[in-house]
Amino acid sequence: MAKPIILLLAALSILYTASPANAATTSSPSSSANIEFIEASCSATLYPALCVQSLSRYATSIQRNRSQLIKTAFSVSLDEAQSTKAIFASKLNGVKPGGMAVVKDCIEQIGDAVDQLRESIEELKSIGQAKGSGQDLRRLHISNAQTWTSAALTDISTCTDAVAGEARDGGLETSVRARVDGVAQVTSNALALLNKFGTEL
Ligand SMILES: *[C@@H]1O[C@H](CO)[C@@H](O)[C@H](O)[C@H]1NC(C)=O
């Protein structure tokens, strides 16, 4: 019984060490410095552990670039919001009548948040394009991104509250509630990183 498991572990560890992505990170002398950069930046957020966890897999592309860090945080938030919206949509058929209104509202609210996060990301892209055209224009894009993201957070928390109130009788699983909390937290983190380091963009 023990032998096949050991063989499996050995095979897995060969696969793991041979994978190109892993080779790239281990061969890079700066990879632990990249993680430290993420950890230090994440200390400005409300959910630093989640921040580090969600960003460290992108350490190689973030390097120690604050602009890259913020853009990655927003794309994590958008991805999470999109997949959570899809999870709610998939619940439409399975949920009890009591939970139906919550599920429908959440699909709409998270859908709005997805649109608002996309707007934020567009504003962040515009900062890059506005380079050289003055501080005022860059500040305007940052401020727009902050406004869109705050609106997204408000929409997400409306869903969070509704889900917390209705989940038990409506038949929504804890895992679904946890997903909405997760979206709220990664979005809060992205906004905190933008608020703290936006001037470096
Ligand atoms: C940081 O990343 C941005 C893209 O997000 C890029 O435009 C910029 O040149 C990078 N800065 C450095 C110093 O590499």
Coordinates of C-alpha atoms and ligand atoms in Angstrom, one line a residue:
M1 CA 0.0 0.0 0.0
A2 CA 2.8 2.4 0.9
K3 CA 4.9 1.8 -2.2
P4 CA 2.4 3.0 -4.9
I5 CA 1.9 6.2 -2.8
I6 CA 5.7 6.8 -2.6
L7 CA 6.0 6.2 -6.3
L8 CA 3.2 8.6 -7.0
L9 CA 4.8 11.2 -4.8
A10 CA 8.1 10.7 -6.5
A11 CA 6.4 11.1 -9.9
L12 CA 4.6 14.2 -8.9
S13 CA 7.7 15.8 -7.5
I14 CA 9.6 15.1 -10.8
L15 CA 6.7 16.7 -12.7
Y16 CA 6.7 19.6 -10.3
T17 CA 10.3 20.4 -10.5
A18 CA 10.4 19.8 -14.2
S19 CA 7.5 22.2 -15.0
P20 CA 8.7 25.3 -16.8
A21 CA 6.8 27.8 -14.6
N22 CA 8.5 26.4 -11.5
A23 CA 11.9 26.3 -13.2
A24 CA 11.4 30.0 -14.0
T25 CA 10.6 31.0 -10.4
T26 CA 13.3 28.9 -8.8
S27 CA 16.0 30.1 -11.2
S28 CA 15.1 33.7 -10.6
P29 CA 17.3 35.0 -7.7
S30 CA 14.7 37.8 -7.1
S31 CA 11.7 35.6 -6.5
S32 CA 11.8 35.9 -2.7
A33 CA 12.3 39.6 -3.1
N34 CA 9.3 39.7 -5.4
I35 CA 7.2 37.9 -2.7
E36 CA 8.5 40.3 0.0
F37 CA 7.4 43.2 -2.2
I38 CA 3.9 41.7 -2.4
E39 CA 3.8 41.1 1.3
A40 CA 5.0 44.6 2.1
S41 CA 2.4 46.2 -0.3
C42 CA -0.4 43.9 1.1
S43 CA 0.2 45.2 4.6
A44 CA -1.7 48.3 3.4
T45 CA -4.8 46.3 2.9
L46 CA -7.6 45.1 5.2
Y47 CA -7.1 41.4 4.3
P48 CA -3.3 41.1 3.9
A49 CA -3.2 37.3 4.0
L50 CA -5.7 37.0 1.2
C51 CA -3.9 39.7 -0.6
V52 CA -0.6 37.8 -0.5
Q53 CA -2.3 34.6 -1.3
S54 CA -4.1 35.9 -4.4
L55 CA -1.2 37.9 -5.8
S56 CA 1.9 35.7 -5.0
R57 CA 1.2 33.4 -7.9
Y58 CA 1.8 36.3 -10.2
A59 CA 5.0 37.3 -8.4
T60 CA 7.1 36.7 -11.5
S61 CA 5.0 39.1 -13.7
I62 CA 4.5 41.7 -10.9
Q63 CA 8.3 41.7 -10.1
R64 CA 8.6 44.8 -7.9
N65 CA 6.5 47.0 -10.1
R66 CA 3.7 48.8 -8.2
S67 CA 1.7 49.5 -11.4
Q68 CA 1.8 45.8 -12.3
L69 CA 0.8 44.9 -8.7
I70 CA -2.3 47.2 -8.8
K71 CA -3.3 46.0 -12.2
T72 CA -3.0 42.4 -11.2
A73 CA -5.0 43.1 -8.0
F74 CA -7.8 44.5 -10.2
S75 CA -7.7 41.6 -12.6
V76 CA -8.0 39.2 -9.7
S77 CA -11.0 41.1 -8.4
L78 CA -12.6 41.1 -11.8
D79 CA -12.0 37.4 -12.3
E80 CA -13.5 36.6 -8.9
A81 CA -16.5 38.8 -9.5
Q82 CA -17.1 37.1 -12.9
S83 CA -16.9 33.6 -11.6
T84 CA -19.1 34.4 -8.6
K85 CA -21.7 35.8 -10.9
A86 CA -21.6 32.6 -12.9
I87 CA -22.0 30.6 -9.7
F88 CA -25.1 32.5 -8.8
A89 CA -26.5 32.1 -12.3
S90 CA -25.9 28.3 -11.9
K91 CA -28.0 28.4 -8.7
L92 CA -31.1 29.7 -10.4
N93 CA -32.5 26.2 -10.9
G94 CA -31.5 24.6 -7.7
V95 CA -32.4 27.2 -5.1
K96 CA -35.5 27.1 -2.9
P97 CA -38.2 29.7 -3.6
G98 CA -37.1 31.7 -0.5
G99 CA -33.7 32.2 -2.0
M100 CA -34.7 33.0 -5.5
A101 CA -35.0 36.8 -5.0
V102 CA -31.6 36.9 -3.4
V103 CA -30.0 34.9 -6.2
K104 CA -31.5 37.1 -8.8
D105 CA -30.6 40.4 -7.0
C106 CA -27.0 39.1 -6.5
I107 CA -26.7 38.2 -10.2
E108 CA -27.6 41.8 -11.0
Q109 CA -25.5 43.4 -8.3
I110 CA -22.4 41.4 -9.0
G111 CA -23.0 41.9 -12.7
D112 CA -23.0 45.7 -12.0
A113 CA -19.8 45.3 -10.0
V114 CA -18.2 43.4 -12.9
D115 CA -19.0 46.4 -15.2
Q116 CA -17.7 48.9 -12.7
L117 CA -14.5 46.9 -12.2
R118 CA -14.0 46.9 -16.0
E119 CA -14.4 50.7 -15.9
S120 CA -11.8 50.9 -13.2
I121 CA -9.4 48.8 -15.2
E122 CA -9.9 51.0 -18.2
E123 CA -9.1 54.1 -16.1
L124 CA -5.9 52.4 -14.9
K125 CA -4.9 51.7 -18.5
S126 CA -5.6 55.4 -19.3
I127 CA -3.1 56.4 -16.7
G128 CA -0.4 54.6 -18.7
Q129 CA -1.5 56.4 -21.9
A130 CA -1.7 59.7 -20.1
K131 CA 2.0 59.5 -19.1
G132 CA 3.7 62.8 -20.0
S133 CA 0.3 64.6 -20.3
G134 CA 0.4 66.0 -16.8
Q135 CA -0.3 65.1 -13.2
D136 CA -3.9 66.5 -13.3
L137 CA -5.0 64.0 -16.0
R138 CA -3.4 61.1 -14.1
R139 CA -5.0 62.1 -10.9
L140 CA -8.4 62.3 -12.6
H141 CA -8.0 58.7 -13.9
I142 CA -7.0 57.5 -10.5
S143 CA -9.9 59.3 -8.9
N144 CA -12.3 57.8 -11.5
A145 CA -10.9 54.3 -10.8
Q146 CA -11.5 54.9 -7.1
T147 CA -15.0 56.0 -7.7
W148 CA -15.9 53.0 -9.9
T149 CA -14.3 50.6 -7.4
S150 CA -16.2 52.0 -4.5
A151 CA -19.4 51.6 -6.4
A152 CA -18.5 48.0 -7.2
L153 CA -17.8 47.4 -3.5
T154 CA -21.2 48.9 -2.6
D155 CA -22.9 46.6 -5.0
I156 CA -21.0 43.5 -3.8
S157 CA -21.8 44.3 -0.2
T158 CA -25.5 44.6 -1.0
C159 CA -25.3 41.0 -2.2
T160 CA -23.2 40.0 0.8
D161 CA -25.9 41.4 3.2
A162 CA -28.7 39.8 1.3
V163 CA -27.0 36.4 1.2
A164 CA -26.2 36.6 4.9
G165 CA -29.9 37.3 5.7
E166 CA -31.5 34.7 3.4
A167 CA -29.0 32.0 3.0
R168 CA -30.3 29.6 5.6
D169 CA -34.0 29.3 4.5
G170 CA -33.2 30.0 0.9
G171 CA -31.0 26.9 0.5
L172 CA -27.8 28.8 -0.5
E173 CA -24.7 26.9 0.5
T174 CA -22.1 28.4 2.8
S175 CA -19.6 28.1 0.0
V176 CA -21.6 30.5 -2.1
R177 CA -21.7 33.0 0.8
A178 CA -17.9 32.6 1.2
R179 CA -17.5 33.4 -2.5
V180 CA -19.3 36.7 -2.2
D181 CA -17.2 37.6 0.9
G182 CA -14.1 36.7 -1.1
V183 CA -15.0 39.0 -3.9
A184 CA -15.7 41.8 -1.4
Q185 CA -12.3 41.2 0.2
V186 CA -10.2 41.1 -2.9
T187 CA -12.0 44.2 -4.2
S188 CA -11.4 46.0 -1.0
N189 CA -7.7 45.0 -1.2
A190 CA -7.4 46.2 -4.8
L191 CA -8.9 49.6 -3.8
A192 CA -6.6 49.8 -0.7
L193 CA -3.6 49.2 -3.0
L194 CA -4.8 51.9 -5.4
N195 CA -5.4 54.4 -2.6
K196 CA -2.1 53.8 -1.0
F197 CA 0.1 53.5 -4.1
G198 CA -1.9 55.1 -6.9
T199 CA 0.4 58.1 -7.0
E200 CA 3.2 55.8 -8.2
L201 CA 1.3 54.8 -11.3
Ligands
LIG1 C1 5.8 48.6 -14.6 O1 4.7 48.1 -15.2 C2 4.1 48.9 -16.2 C3 2.9 48.2 -16.7 O2 2.0 47.9 -15.8 C4 5.1 49.3 -17.3 O3 4.5 50.2 -18.1 C5 6.3 50.0 -16.6 O4 7.3 50.3 -17.6 C6 6.9 49.1 -15.6 N1 7.9 49.8 -14.8 C7 9.1 49.3 -14.7 C8 10.1 50.2 -13.9 O5 9.5 48.3 -15.2

